[in-house]
Structure formats: C-alpha cells, structure tokens
Short mmCIF file of C-alpha atoms in Angstrom, two decimals:
data_model
loop_
_atom_site.label_atom_id
_atom_site.label_comp_id
_atom_site.label_asym_id
_atom_site.label_seq_id
_atom_site.Cartn_x
_atom_site.Cartn_y
_atom_site.Cartn_z
CA MET B 1 54.76 175.17 34.49
CA SER B 2 51.58 173.75 32.99
CA PRO B 3 48.40 173.59 35.16
CA LEU B 4 46.61 170.34 35.94
CA SER B 5 44.82 168.65 33.05
CA SER B 6 41.62 166.60 33.29
CA ASP B 7 43.66 163.37 33.01
CA GLU B 8 45.94 164.46 35.84
CA LEU B 9 42.93 165.36 38.00
CA ARG B 10 41.50 161.89 37.37
CA GLU B 11 44.85 160.31 38.37
CA ILE B 12 44.92 162.38 41.59
CA ARG B 13 41.37 161.33 42.44
CA GLU B 14 42.28 157.66 41.89
CA GLU B 15 45.38 157.98 44.13
CA LEU B 16 43.31 159.61 46.89
CA THR B 17 40.78 156.77 46.65
CA ALA B 18 43.66 154.30 47.00
CA GLY B 19 44.72 156.02 50.26
CA THR B 20 47.80 157.94 49.01
CA THR B 21 48.48 161.70 49.05
CA PRO B 22 49.70 162.82 45.61
CA THR B 23 52.46 165.42 45.36
CA VAL B 24 51.97 168.64 43.36
CA TRP B 25 54.00 171.80 42.84
CA PHE B 26 52.75 175.40 42.89
CA THR B 27 52.78 177.42 39.68
CA GLY B 28 53.36 181.15 39.29
CA SER B 29 49.57 181.65 39.48
CA ALA B 30 49.38 180.42 43.11
CA VAL B 31 48.63 183.27 45.51
CA GLY B 32 50.36 183.36 48.88
CA VAL B 33 52.65 180.37 48.12
CA GLN B 34 56.12 180.45 46.55
CA GLU B 35 56.35 179.15 42.98
CA GLY B 36 58.01 175.74 42.75
CA ARG B 37 57.16 174.77 46.33
CA SER B 38 55.69 171.28 46.75
CA GLY B 39 52.59 170.15 48.62
CA LYS B 40 50.41 167.10 49.30
CA VAL B 41 46.83 166.83 47.97
CA VAL B 42 44.56 165.71 50.85
CA ALA B 43 41.14 166.14 49.22
CA LEU B 44 39.60 166.87 45.82
CA GLY B 45 36.20 168.49 45.34
CA GLU B 46 34.26 169.31 42.20
CA PRO B 47 35.72 171.73 39.60
CA ALA B 48 32.54 173.82 39.76
CA GLU B 49 33.51 174.89 43.29
CA GLY B 50 36.41 177.05 42.03
CA ASP B 51 39.29 176.40 44.45
CA PHE B 52 38.43 172.71 44.78
CA ILE B 53 41.89 171.20 45.36
CA GLN B 54 42.81 170.89 49.08
CA VAL B 55 46.63 171.02 49.43
CA ARG B 56 48.92 170.98 52.49
CA PRO B 57 52.11 172.91 51.49
CA ALA B 58 55.42 171.32 52.45
CA GLY B 59 56.50 172.40 55.94
CA SER B 60 53.01 173.63 56.87
CA LYS B 61 50.16 172.10 58.90
CA ASP B 62 47.43 174.20 57.20
CA VAL B 63 45.31 172.84 54.34
CA LEU B 64 44.60 175.51 51.68
CA SER B 65 42.30 175.57 48.65
CA PHE B 66 43.67 176.03 45.11
CA SER B 67 42.41 175.90 41.54
CA ALA B 68 43.76 173.66 38.76
CA ALA B 69 45.78 176.58 37.35
CA GLU B 70 47.68 177.10 40.61
CA VAL B 71 49.24 173.62 40.90
CA THR B 72 50.98 171.20 38.54
CA ARG B 73 52.20 167.61 38.50
CA VAL B 74 55.41 168.61 36.67
CA LYS B 75 58.30 168.88 39.11
CA PRO B 76 60.26 172.11 38.46
CA PRO B 77 63.93 171.64 37.50
CA ARG B 78 66.55 172.38 40.11
CA LYS B 79 68.38 175.66 39.78
CA ARG B 80 71.92 175.12 38.45
CA ALA B 81 74.68 176.50 40.62
CA VAL B 82 76.66 179.33 39.02
CA PRO B 83 80.41 178.41 38.87
CA ASP B 84 82.73 180.57 40.87
CA GLN B 85 84.25 183.39 38.82
CA PRO B 86 87.98 184.10 39.11
CA PRO B 87 88.71 187.25 41.11
CA ALA B 88 88.98 190.35 38.96
CA LYS B 89 92.37 191.92 38.57
CA ALA B 90 92.91 195.01 40.59
CA ALA B 91 92.56 198.07 38.42
CA ALA B 92 95.45 200.46 38.21
CA PRO B 93 94.93 203.61 40.29
CA PRO B 94 93.73 206.53 38.15
CA PRO B 95 96.15 209.39 37.56
CA ALA B 96 95.89 212.27 39.96
CA ALA B 97 93.49 214.92 38.68
CA PRO B 98 94.73 218.50 38.48
CA ALA B 99 93.49 220.85 41.16
CA PRO B 100 90.28 222.58 40.01
CA ALA B 101 90.43 226.28 39.47
CA LYS B 102 87.01 226.73 41.17
CA PRO B 103 85.22 224.67 43.80
CA ALA B 104 82.66 222.36 42.20
CA ALA B 105 79.00 223.08 42.87
CA PRO B 106 77.40 220.66 45.37
CA ALA B 107 75.42 217.84 43.73
CA LYS B 108 71.66 217.98 44.11
CA PRO B 109 70.19 215.23 46.34
CA ARG B 110 68.49 212.38 44.48
CA ALA B 111 66.68 210.81 47.43
CA ALA B 112 63.32 211.60 45.91
CA ALA B 113 64.13 209.79 42.64
CA ALA B 114 65.50 206.71 44.45
CA ALA B 115 62.47 206.42 46.67
CA THR B 116 59.97 206.56 43.80
CA PRO B 117 59.52 202.73 43.31
CA ALA B 118 58.91 202.14 47.04
CA PRO B 119 55.12 202.77 47.02
CA ALA B 120 54.61 200.20 44.21
CA ALA B 121 56.60 197.55 46.08
CA SER B 122 54.71 198.27 49.29
CA ALA B 123 51.34 197.97 47.53
CA SER B 124 52.39 194.64 45.99
CA ALA B 125 53.43 193.27 49.40
CA LYS B 126 50.15 194.35 50.99
CA SER B 127 48.20 192.73 48.13
CA ALA B 128 50.05 189.41 48.65
CA GLU B 129 49.44 189.58 52.44
CA SER B 130 45.73 190.27 52.00
CA ALA B 131 45.39 187.44 49.46
CA ALA B 132 47.18 185.04 51.84
CA ALA B 133 44.91 186.14 54.70
CA ARG B 134 41.84 185.37 52.59
CA ARG B 135 43.08 181.80 52.08
CA LYS B 136 41.94 180.41 55.40
CA PRO B 137 41.76 176.66 55.94
CA ARG B 138 38.35 175.27 55.05
CA GLN B 139 36.35 174.47 58.17
CA PRO B 140 34.81 170.96 58.39
CA LYS B 141 31.08 170.73 57.80
CA PRO B 142 28.99 170.20 60.96
CA VAL B 143 27.69 166.69 61.53
CA GLY B 144 23.89 166.44 61.34
CA GLY B 145 21.74 164.71 63.97
CA ALA B 146 20.15 161.27 63.75
CA THR B 147 16.87 159.75 64.97
CA VAL B 148 16.77 156.14 66.25
CA THR B 149 13.25 154.68 66.59
CA LEU B 150 12.35 151.44 68.41
CA THR B 151 8.93 149.93 67.62
CA ALA B 152 7.02 146.98 69.15
CA ASP B 153 4.15 145.35 67.24
CA GLN B 154 1.09 143.56 68.66
CA ASP B 155 2.98 140.25 68.83
CA GLY B 156 5.76 141.76 70.98
CA GLN B 157 8.29 141.79 68.12
CA TRP B 158 10.71 144.75 68.18
CA SER B 159 12.30 146.60 65.25
CA VAL B 160 14.66 149.58 64.92
CA GLU B 161 15.11 152.22 62.21
CA VAL B 162 17.53 155.18 61.83
CA SER B 163 16.98 158.51 60.02
CA THR B 164 19.27 161.49 59.41
CA GLY B 165 17.22 164.59 58.76
CA LYS B 166 14.50 163.60 56.28
CA LYS B 167 16.46 160.62 54.91
CA ARG B 168 15.94 157.11 56.33
CA VAL B 169 19.33 155.38 56.33
CA VAL B 170 18.29 152.13 58.11
CA ARG B 171 14.93 150.56 57.31
CA PRO B 172 12.94 148.79 60.09
CA THR B 173 15.13 145.87 61.18
CA PRO B 174 14.08 143.18 63.74
CA VAL B 175 15.96 143.20 67.08
CA PRO B 176 15.69 140.79 70.07
CA ALA B 177 13.51 141.91 72.96
CA ASN B 178 16.31 141.24 75.49
CA ALA B 179 18.61 143.60 73.54
CA VAL B 180 15.95 146.32 73.76
CA ALA B 181 15.61 145.76 77.52
CA GLN B 182 19.38 145.97 78.07
CA ALA B 183 19.63 149.15 75.96
CA ALA B 184 16.75 150.77 77.87
CA LYS B 185 18.43 150.05 81.23
CA ALA B 186 21.71 151.52 79.96
CA LEU B 187 20.06 154.70 78.66
CA HIS B 188 17.92 155.94 81.57
CA ASP B 189 15.76 154.64 84.43
CA GLU B 190 12.64 156.27 82.98
CA VAL B 191 13.28 154.64 79.59
CA ALA B 192 13.68 151.25 81.29
CA ALA B 193 10.46 151.79 83.26
CA ALA B 194 8.56 152.60 80.05
CA VAL B 195 9.90 149.60 78.12
CA GLU B 196 9.69 146.99 80.88
CA PRO B 197 5.84 146.61 80.80
CA LEU B 198 5.98 146.02 77.05
CA ILE B 199 8.66 143.34 77.51
CA ASP B 200 6.61 141.68 80.28
CA ALA B 201 3.45 141.70 78.15
CA ALA B 202 5.32 140.13 75.24
CA ARG B 203 6.79 137.50 77.58
CA GLU B 204 3.33 136.60 78.93
CA GLN B 205 1.92 136.41 75.40
CA GLN B 206 4.71 134.07 74.29
CA GLN B 207 4.24 131.95 77.43
CA ALA B 208 0.52 131.60 76.67
CA ARG B 209 1.39 130.63 73.11
CA VAL B 210 3.80 127.95 74.38
CA GLU B 211 1.11 126.50 76.69
CA GLN B 212 -1.35 126.42 73.82
CA LEU B 213 1.11 124.63 71.57
CA ARG B 214 1.88 122.11 74.32
CA ALA B 215 -1.84 121.36 74.74
CA GLU B 216 -2.25 120.92 70.99
CA LEU B 217 0.79 118.66 70.89
CA ALA B 218 -0.57 116.53 73.76
CA ALA B 219 -3.94 116.19 72.01
CA ALA B 220 -2.27 115.23 68.73
CA GLN B 221 -0.09 112.65 70.54
CA ALA B 222 -3.18 111.13 72.22
CA ALA B 223 -4.97 110.88 68.87
CA LEU B 224 -1.91 109.19 67.38
CA ASP B 225 -1.75 106.68 70.23
CA GLU B 226 -5.44 105.74 69.72
CA LEU B 227 -4.82 105.14 66.03
CA ALA B 228 -1.84 102.95 66.84
CA ASN B 229 -3.91 100.59 69.08
#
C-alpha cells in the first residue's frame, strides 16, 4: 500500500478543519499495529515533527502518532475466501513389509534442530512489544496562565486588558464602573474594599461635573431669555 502523498495530507487537513475525522489504513511499515487495520485521524501536526499524524485505531480508545509512510488512504482489498476442496480419496493401505532381519537402530533425536528458529521469533516478538510500548499517547500541553488588569484613570474611567505570558491578547478596553464594582464584590471582600473608594471618588467627580453643567445651562438659559425680551 502506498504511503500518504502531499495532496492526500492536504485533503486530510481540510477534512479535519471541516469537523470530520478522515479514515486511513495502516501499511506494513506501521509499528505495533496490524497491517490493513483502519483508524480515524483526529489531529495533524507539521511534517517536521516526524510522527505528526494522530490516529485512533479502530476498536481502541488510545490516540497514537504515526508518520506518512505508516498510513494510507487506499483501502486494502478484502481477502478472497478459498473454495472448499473435495475430500481426498483414502489411500490404499501399503503392503505389509517383511520382518527385518535385525532390529533397526534408534533414530537420533532432532529436538535441537527443531528448536533452532525459536530464539529469532522470540526476539522479533520482544522488538514489536518494545516498539508498541514506546508509542504512548501524546499528553496534552499544559495551559499557560493569564493576567487580567483593571485600570482607572484620573476621570474615573475604567479599562481592562488581558495578557498570556509576555503576549497581550486583549488591549485596554473600556468597562462600566458598576461592572467593576460587581466583579470586585464577587471576587473577594478585600478586593471590594480596595475598589469601592475609587468608585465613590469617580461618582463624586461625575456629580460635581453634573452640577457644573446644570449651572452653565441655567446661565445660558437666562442669557437667552434676556435676548428674547
């Protein structure tokens, strides 16, 4: 069976992006998995990683890593059943052999010759077991921490930003002061106690601004009334 080509890898990546799990079959190069067995591709890394194809073999819950030479998109043909052969005719019994003049010498045991291939088979089995043991499911990467920062400016306007490690993923974004107060109360009493004075100061500043605007509006209305008379 032919290994995966670059076009087939691109098709698998497109199917994974579309939310499907493409089916592949294992070639004779696959270690620890029977040739011709099927599996589902659950993830696809970069070819530079070596065993970059994550496959769940049929009938298994483990996800194993394979290279492009170990799987194929070509479904292997089914093995054809061998037709039943008619029973062989019973052979005629051989003629009786004449009695030997001397007893035959006992045959030498051949146990040593028959047992010779056993060490090679045992070594091959151990090699397959050790290779299968090395193919452990890939562990998920640990999730990194995040930093959420709330900032209040001199006008009492609040903003929030989020960073993961050294990378800022959310730039400073305005948030309502009441949302900050509710979040502080939900987090911890000490956090609420630290934020509450800032909220009160911003409230007083906005109240003073409203009173100033009302006074300016009253003065402007009075000036308009004088001009109308």
